[in-house]
Amino acid sequence: MESPIYPSHDTRRICFRDHHPHPAQHHSTTLRSYCISHFASSSNKLHHPIPLNRLTLETMFFPSLVIAAAAISAVSALPAVHLTTQYTAPDPEPTAAPAALGNQAKVVISSSSTTTTATSTTTSTPSKTFALTGVTHTVAVGRGGLKFDPDNVVAQIGDVVEWHYLPANHSVAQSSFDKPCQPLNEHAFNSNFFPTKEGQNPEVFQVIVRDEKPIWYYCAQTKGNHCQNGMTGVINQKFDSAFTLAAHRELAAKTNVSTTLDTVQGGVRIANPNPLSGL
């Protein structure tokens, strides 16, 4: 009896096999194969089946061929699967600009941050940066008594204010207008003390002007009550307001005792860049 099997290697033909028990062997069959063309001949009739060969196979082996043929046919019938790979570039690592004075081209006030999750990416407000102007304002500390000279500096954003220390032992500490003789907060700039016997101290203290708000400061020396006796100063005072340096000193005179921070912060303490220059 004929039964169709998988197509032959020639895709233009379909092959059939029939099998009959072998009269002499109980467990054997005779397998005959025929192939016919898929296409009609020029006379529009199919070619007659042509016997190709004879194979004698064990009965127990023949089902394996049928199963293998069915498996190959099933795999061939599967639709094509297209795989794609999606690549997401990692966020660039953020870069931090070092805080510096002098000839540094730019200064970063606050750093930006990027937060990445599995579903979204959120970026904070970019860092505010500004270029240094290259302008340095020199202030003499203690020249002519308990004074800052000049005591009122007008500076632009990006300018540097540099304090040069004269005898005897002074400091520069940032305060607020209404509380003249104590630190503005824990982040206020502070130079600590500069003991100086004669001439200029070999070191100076520098601070960058970062905005246009008034910056109030004082000397925290308690021996002789420097702040209470008028040793205060200001950067960018608002001349059209009641918050004047004179009013600030009146408040300082009413203060009992000066306080200060223990660390140098908010600026840099460096070697005097012009030790032989006059003040």
CSV table of C-alpha atoms in Angstrom, one decimal:
chain,number,residue,atom,x,y,z
A,1,MET,CA,0.0,0.0,0.0
A,2,GLU,CA,1.4,3.4,-1.0
A,3,SER,CA,1.9,6.2,1.6
A,4,PRO,CA,3.3,9.7,1.0
A,5,ILE,CA,6.6,10.6,2.8
A,6,TYR,CA,8.5,13.8,3.0
A,7,PRO,CA,9.6,15.4,-0.2
A,8,SER,CA,12.8,14.2,-1.9
A,9,HIS,CA,15.9,16.4,-2.1
A,10,ASP,CA,14.6,17.4,-5.5
A,11,THR,CA,11.8,19.8,-4.6
A,12,ARG,CA,10.1,19.2,-8.0
A,13,ARG,CA,9.2,15.6,-7.0
A,14,ILE,CA,7.0,13.9,-4.4
A,15,CYS,CA,8.0,10.4,-3.3
A,16,PHE,CA,5.9,7.5,-2.2
A,17,ARG,CA,6.8,4.2,-0.5
A,18,ASP,CA,5.0,1.0,-0.2
A,19,HIS,CA,6.0,-2.0,1.8
A,20,HIS,CA,5.0,-5.7,1.8
A,21,PRO,CA,5.9,-8.5,4.1
A,22,HIS,CA,8.9,-10.5,3.0
A,23,PRO,CA,7.7,-14.1,2.4
A,24,ALA,CA,10.9,-15.6,3.7
A,25,GLN,CA,11.6,-13.5,6.7
A,26,HIS,CA,9.0,-12.9,9.4
A,27,HIS,CA,10.4,-9.6,10.8
A,28,SER,CA,11.3,-8.0,7.5
A,29,THR,CA,9.5,-5.9,4.9
A,30,THR,CA,10.3,-4.9,1.4
A,31,LEU,CA,10.2,-1.1,0.9
A,32,ARG,CA,9.8,0.3,-2.6
A,33,SER,CA,10.0,4.0,-3.4
A,34,TYR,CA,8.4,6.0,-6.2
A,35,CYS,CA,8.7,9.7,-7.1
A,36,ILE,CA,6.5,11.7,-9.4
A,37,SER,CA,7.1,15.2,-10.7
A,38,HIS,CA,5.2,18.2,-9.1
A,39,PHE,CA,4.6,19.6,-12.5
A,40,ALA,CA,2.7,18.2,-15.4
A,41,SER,CA,4.5,17.2,-18.6
A,42,SER,CA,4.1,19.0,-21.9
A,43,SER,CA,1.0,16.9,-22.4
A,44,ASN,CA,-0.5,18.1,-19.1
A,45,LYS,CA,-0.3,14.6,-17.6
A,46,LEU,CA,1.8,13.6,-14.6
A,47,HIS,CA,4.7,11.3,-15.2
A,48,HIS,CA,4.2,7.8,-14.3
A,49,PRO,CA,5.8,6.7,-11.0
A,50,ILE,CA,9.2,5.3,-11.6
A,51,PRO,CA,10.6,2.7,-9.1
A,52,LEU,CA,13.8,4.0,-7.7
A,53,ASN,CA,15.2,1.2,-5.5
A,54,ARG,CA,14.5,-1.5,-3.1
A,55,LEU,CA,15.4,-1.5,0.6
A,56,THR,CA,14.9,-4.3,3.0
A,57,LEU,CA,14.5,-2.8,6.5
A,58,GLU,CA,13.7,-4.4,9.8
A,59,THR,CA,10.1,-3.7,10.8
A,60,MET,CA,11.1,-2.1,14.1
A,61,PHE,CA,13.4,0.4,12.3
A,62,PHE,CA,10.9,1.7,9.8
A,63,PRO,CA,8.7,3.7,12.3
A,64,SER,CA,11.8,5.7,13.3
A,65,LEU,CA,12.2,6.9,9.7
A,66,VAL,CA,8.6,8.0,9.6
A,67,ILE,CA,9.0,9.9,13.0
A,68,ALA,CA,12.2,11.6,11.8
A,69,ALA,CA,10.5,12.6,8.5
A,70,ALA,CA,7.5,14.1,10.4
A,71,ALA,CA,9.8,16.1,12.7
A,72,ILE,CA,11.8,17.6,9.8
A,73,SER,CA,8.5,18.5,8.1
A,74,ALA,CA,7.2,20.2,11.3
A,75,VAL,CA,10.3,22.2,11.8
A,76,SER,CA,10.3,23.3,8.2
A,77,ALA,CA,6.7,24.6,8.5
A,78,LEU,CA,7.5,26.9,11.5
A,79,PRO,CA,7.4,30.6,10.7
A,80,ALA,CA,10.6,32.5,10.7
A,81,VAL,CA,11.6,34.2,14.0
A,82,HIS,CA,13.5,37.5,13.9
A,83,LEU,CA,15.5,38.4,17.0
A,84,THR,CA,16.5,41.9,17.7
A,85,THR,CA,18.8,43.2,20.4
A,86,GLN,CA,18.2,46.5,22.0
A,87,TYR,CA,21.2,48.4,23.4
A,88,THR,CA,21.0,51.3,25.8
A,89,ALA,CA,24.1,53.4,26.1
A,90,PRO,CA,25.1,54.0,29.8
A,91,ASP,CA,24.8,57.4,31.1
A,92,PRO,CA,28.1,59.2,31.0
A,93,GLU,CA,29.7,59.5,34.4
A,94,PRO,CA,29.3,62.9,35.8
A,95,THR,CA,32.5,65.1,36.0
A,96,ALA,CA,33.3,67.3,38.9
A,97,ALA,CA,35.2,70.6,38.5
A,98,PRO,CA,37.7,71.3,41.2
A,99,ALA,CA,37.2,74.4,43.3
A,100,ALA,CA,40.2,76.8,42.8
A,101,LEU,CA,41.2,80.4,42.8
A,102,GLY,CA,43.7,82.4,40.9
A,103,ASN,CA,43.8,81.7,37.2
A,104,GLN,CA,41.2,78.9,37.2
A,105,ALA,CA,38.9,79.4,34.2
A,106,LYS,CA,35.6,78.4,35.7
A,107,VAL,CA,34.1,77.7,39.1
A,108,VAL,CA,31.3,75.3,39.9
A,109,ILE,CA,28.9,76.5,42.6
A,110,SER,CA,26.8,73.4,42.9
A,111,SER,CA,27.1,70.1,41.1
A,112,SER,CA,24.3,68.5,39.0
A,113,SER,CA,23.1,64.9,39.4
A,114,THR,CA,21.5,62.3,37.2
A,115,THR,CA,19.2,59.6,38.5
A,116,THR,CA,18.5,56.6,36.3
A,117,THR,CA,15.8,54.0,37.0
A,118,ALA,CA,14.6,51.0,35.0
A,119,THR,CA,11.8,53.0,33.4
A,120,SER,CA,12.9,56.7,33.4
A,121,THR,CA,15.8,59.0,33.7
A,122,THR,CA,15.6,62.3,35.6
A,123,THR,CA,18.2,65.0,35.5
A,124,SER,CA,18.4,67.8,38.0
A,125,THR,CA,18.9,71.5,37.2
A,126,PRO,CA,22.4,71.9,35.6
A,127,SER,CA,25.2,73.3,37.8
A,128,LYS,CA,25.6,77.0,37.9
A,129,THR,CA,29.0,78.0,36.6
A,130,PHE,CA,30.8,81.2,36.1
A,131,ALA,CA,34.1,82.4,34.8
A,132,LEU,CA,36.7,84.0,37.0
A,133,THR,CA,37.3,87.6,35.9
A,134,GLY,CA,40.9,87.7,36.8
A,135,VAL,CA,40.3,90.7,39.1
A,136,THR,CA,41.7,90.6,42.6
A,137,HIS,CA,40.7,93.1,45.3
A,138,THR,CA,43.4,93.5,48.0
A,139,VAL,CA,42.3,94.3,51.6
A,140,ALA,CA,44.9,95.1,54.3
A,141,VAL,CA,43.9,93.6,57.6
A,142,GLY,CA,45.0,95.8,60.6
A,143,ARG,CA,46.6,98.7,58.8
A,144,GLY,CA,46.2,101.8,60.8
A,145,GLY,CA,44.6,100.1,63.8
A,146,LEU,CA,41.5,97.9,64.1
A,147,LYS,CA,40.5,98.3,60.5
A,148,PHE,CA,40.0,96.6,57.1
A,149,ASP,CA,41.4,98.8,54.4
A,150,PRO,CA,39.3,99.2,52.3
A,151,ASP,CA,36.3,98.2,54.5
A,152,ASN,CA,33.8,98.4,51.6
A,153,VAL,CA,34.7,96.5,48.4
A,154,VAL,CA,32.6,96.6,45.3
A,155,ALA,CA,33.2,93.4,43.3
A,156,GLN,CA,31.8,91.5,40.4
A,157,ILE,CA,30.8,87.8,40.3
A,158,GLY,CA,34.0,85.9,39.6
A,159,ASP,CA,36.3,88.5,41.3
A,160,VAL,CA,38.6,87.4,44.1
A,161,VAL,CA,38.9,89.3,47.4
A,162,GLU,CA,42.4,88.8,49.0
A,163,TRP,CA,43.2,89.7,52.6
A,164,HIS,CA,46.8,90.6,53.6
A,165,TYR,CA,47.5,90.4,57.3
A,166,LEU,CA,49.6,93.0,59.3
A,167,PRO,CA,50.5,92.9,63.0
A,168,ALA,CA,49.3,91.7,65.4
A,169,ASN,CA,46.9,88.7,65.2
A,170,HIS,CA,43.8,89.0,63.2
A,171,SER,CA,41.2,86.9,61.3
A,172,VAL,CA,38.4,87.2,58.7
A,173,ALA,CA,35.1,85.5,59.5
A,174,GLN,CA,31.8,85.8,57.6
A,175,SER,CA,28.8,87.1,59.5
A,176,SER,CA,25.3,88.5,58.9
A,177,PHE,CA,24.2,92.1,59.0
A,178,ASP,CA,22.1,91.8,62.2
A,179,LYS,CA,24.6,89.6,64.1
A,180,PRO,CA,28.0,91.2,63.3
A,181,CYS,CA,30.4,89.3,65.6
A,182,GLN,CA,29.4,85.7,65.1
A,183,PRO,CA,29.6,83.3,62.2
A,184,LEU,CA,26.8,83.5,59.6
A,185,ASN,CA,26.3,79.7,59.8
A,186,GLU,CA,28.4,76.5,59.9
A,187,HIS,CA,29.3,77.0,56.2
A,188,ALA,CA,30.5,80.6,56.6
A,189,PHE,CA,34.0,81.4,55.3
A,190,ASN,CA,36.7,81.6,58.0
A,191,SER,CA,40.4,82.3,57.8
A,192,ASN,CA,41.4,81.5,61.4
A,193,PHE,CA,44.1,83.7,63.0
A,194,PHE,CA,47.2,85.0,61.3
A,195,PRO,CA,49.8,85.9,64.0
A,196,THR,CA,52.1,88.5,62.5
A,197,LYS,CA,55.0,90.1,64.3
A,198,GLU,CA,56.0,92.6,61.6
A,199,GLY,CA,55.4,93.4,57.9
A,200,GLN,CA,53.0,91.2,56.0
A,201,ASN,CA,52.2,87.7,57.0
A,202,PRO,CA,53.7,85.2,54.5
A,203,GLU,CA,50.2,83.9,53.8
A,204,VAL,CA,46.9,85.4,52.5
A,205,PHE,CA,43.3,84.4,52.5
A,206,GLN,CA,41.2,84.4,49.3
A,207,VAL,CA,37.5,84.2,48.7
A,208,ILE,CA,35.6,84.2,45.4
A,209,VAL,CA,32.6,86.5,45.0
A,210,ARG,CA,29.8,84.1,43.9
A,211,ASP,CA,26.8,86.4,43.8
A,212,GLU,CA,25.8,90.0,44.2
A,213,LYS,CA,24.4,89.8,47.7
A,214,PRO,CA,26.2,91.8,50.5
A,215,ILE,CA,28.9,89.8,52.3
A,216,TRP,CA,29.5,90.9,55.9
A,217,TYR,CA,32.6,89.9,57.8
A,218,TYR,CA,34.6,90.7,61.0
A,219,CYS,CA,37.8,90.0,62.9
A,220,ALA,CA,37.1,87.5,65.7
A,221,GLN,CA,39.9,88.5,68.0
A,222,THR,CA,38.5,88.8,71.5
A,223,LYS,CA,41.7,90.3,73.0
A,224,GLY,CA,40.9,94.0,72.6
A,225,ASN,CA,37.3,93.2,71.3
A,226,HIS,CA,38.2,93.9,67.6
A,227,CYS,CA,34.7,93.4,66.2
A,228,GLN,CA,33.0,95.5,68.9
A,229,ASN,CA,35.5,98.2,68.3
A,230,GLY,CA,34.7,98.6,64.6
A,231,MET,CA,36.8,95.9,62.8
A,232,THR,CA,34.1,94.8,60.4
A,233,GLY,CA,33.8,95.0,56.6
A,234,VAL,CA,31.5,94.4,53.7
A,235,ILE,CA,31.6,93.3,50.1
A,236,ASN,CA,28.9,94.8,47.8
A,237,GLN,CA,26.9,96.8,50.3
A,238,LYS,CA,23.6,98.1,49.0
A,239,PHE,CA,24.0,101.8,49.1
A,240,ASP,CA,20.3,102.6,48.6
A,241,SER,CA,19.2,100.6,51.7
A,242,ALA,CA,19.2,101.1,55.4
A,243,PHE,CA,21.7,98.1,55.7
A,244,THR,CA,24.8,100.2,55.7
A,245,LEU,CA,28.2,99.5,57.2
A,246,ALA,CA,27.7,102.3,59.7
A,247,ALA,CA,24.5,100.7,61.0
A,248,HIS,CA,26.3,97.3,61.0
A,249,ARG,CA,29.0,98.7,63.3
A,250,GLU,CA,26.4,100.1,65.7
A,251,LEU,CA,25.1,96.6,66.1
A,252,ALA,CA,28.6,95.2,66.6
A,253,ALA,CA,29.3,97.7,69.4
A,254,LYS,CA,26.4,96.2,71.3
A,255,THR,CA,27.7,92.7,71.1
A,256,ASN,CA,29.1,91.1,74.2
A,257,VAL,CA,31.7,88.7,72.9
A,258,SER,CA,32.9,87.5,69.5
A,259,THR,CA,32.7,83.9,68.4
A,260,THR,CA,34.3,82.0,65.5
A,261,LEU,CA,34.6,78.7,63.8
A,262,ASP,CA,37.6,76.4,64.4
A,263,THR,CA,38.5,75.5,60.8
A,264,VAL,CA,39.7,77.3,57.7
A,265,GLN,CA,36.8,77.1,55.2
A,266,GLY,CA,34.9,78.9,52.5
A,267,GLY,CA,38.1,80.1,50.9
A,268,VAL,CA,41.8,79.3,50.6
A,269,ARG,CA,44.8,80.1,52.7
A,270,ILE,CA,47.8,80.3,50.4
A,271,ALA,CA,51.3,81.8,50.3
A,272,ASN,CA,51.4,85.5,49.7
A,273,PRO,CA,51.6,85.8,45.8
A,274,ASN,CA,53.3,89.3,46.2
A,275,PRO,CA,55.1,89.4,49.5
A,276,LEU,CA,57.2,92.5,48.5
A,277,SER,CA,54.3,94.5,47.2
A,278,GLY,CA,53.3,97.6,49.2
A,279,LEU,CA,49.9,97.9,50.8
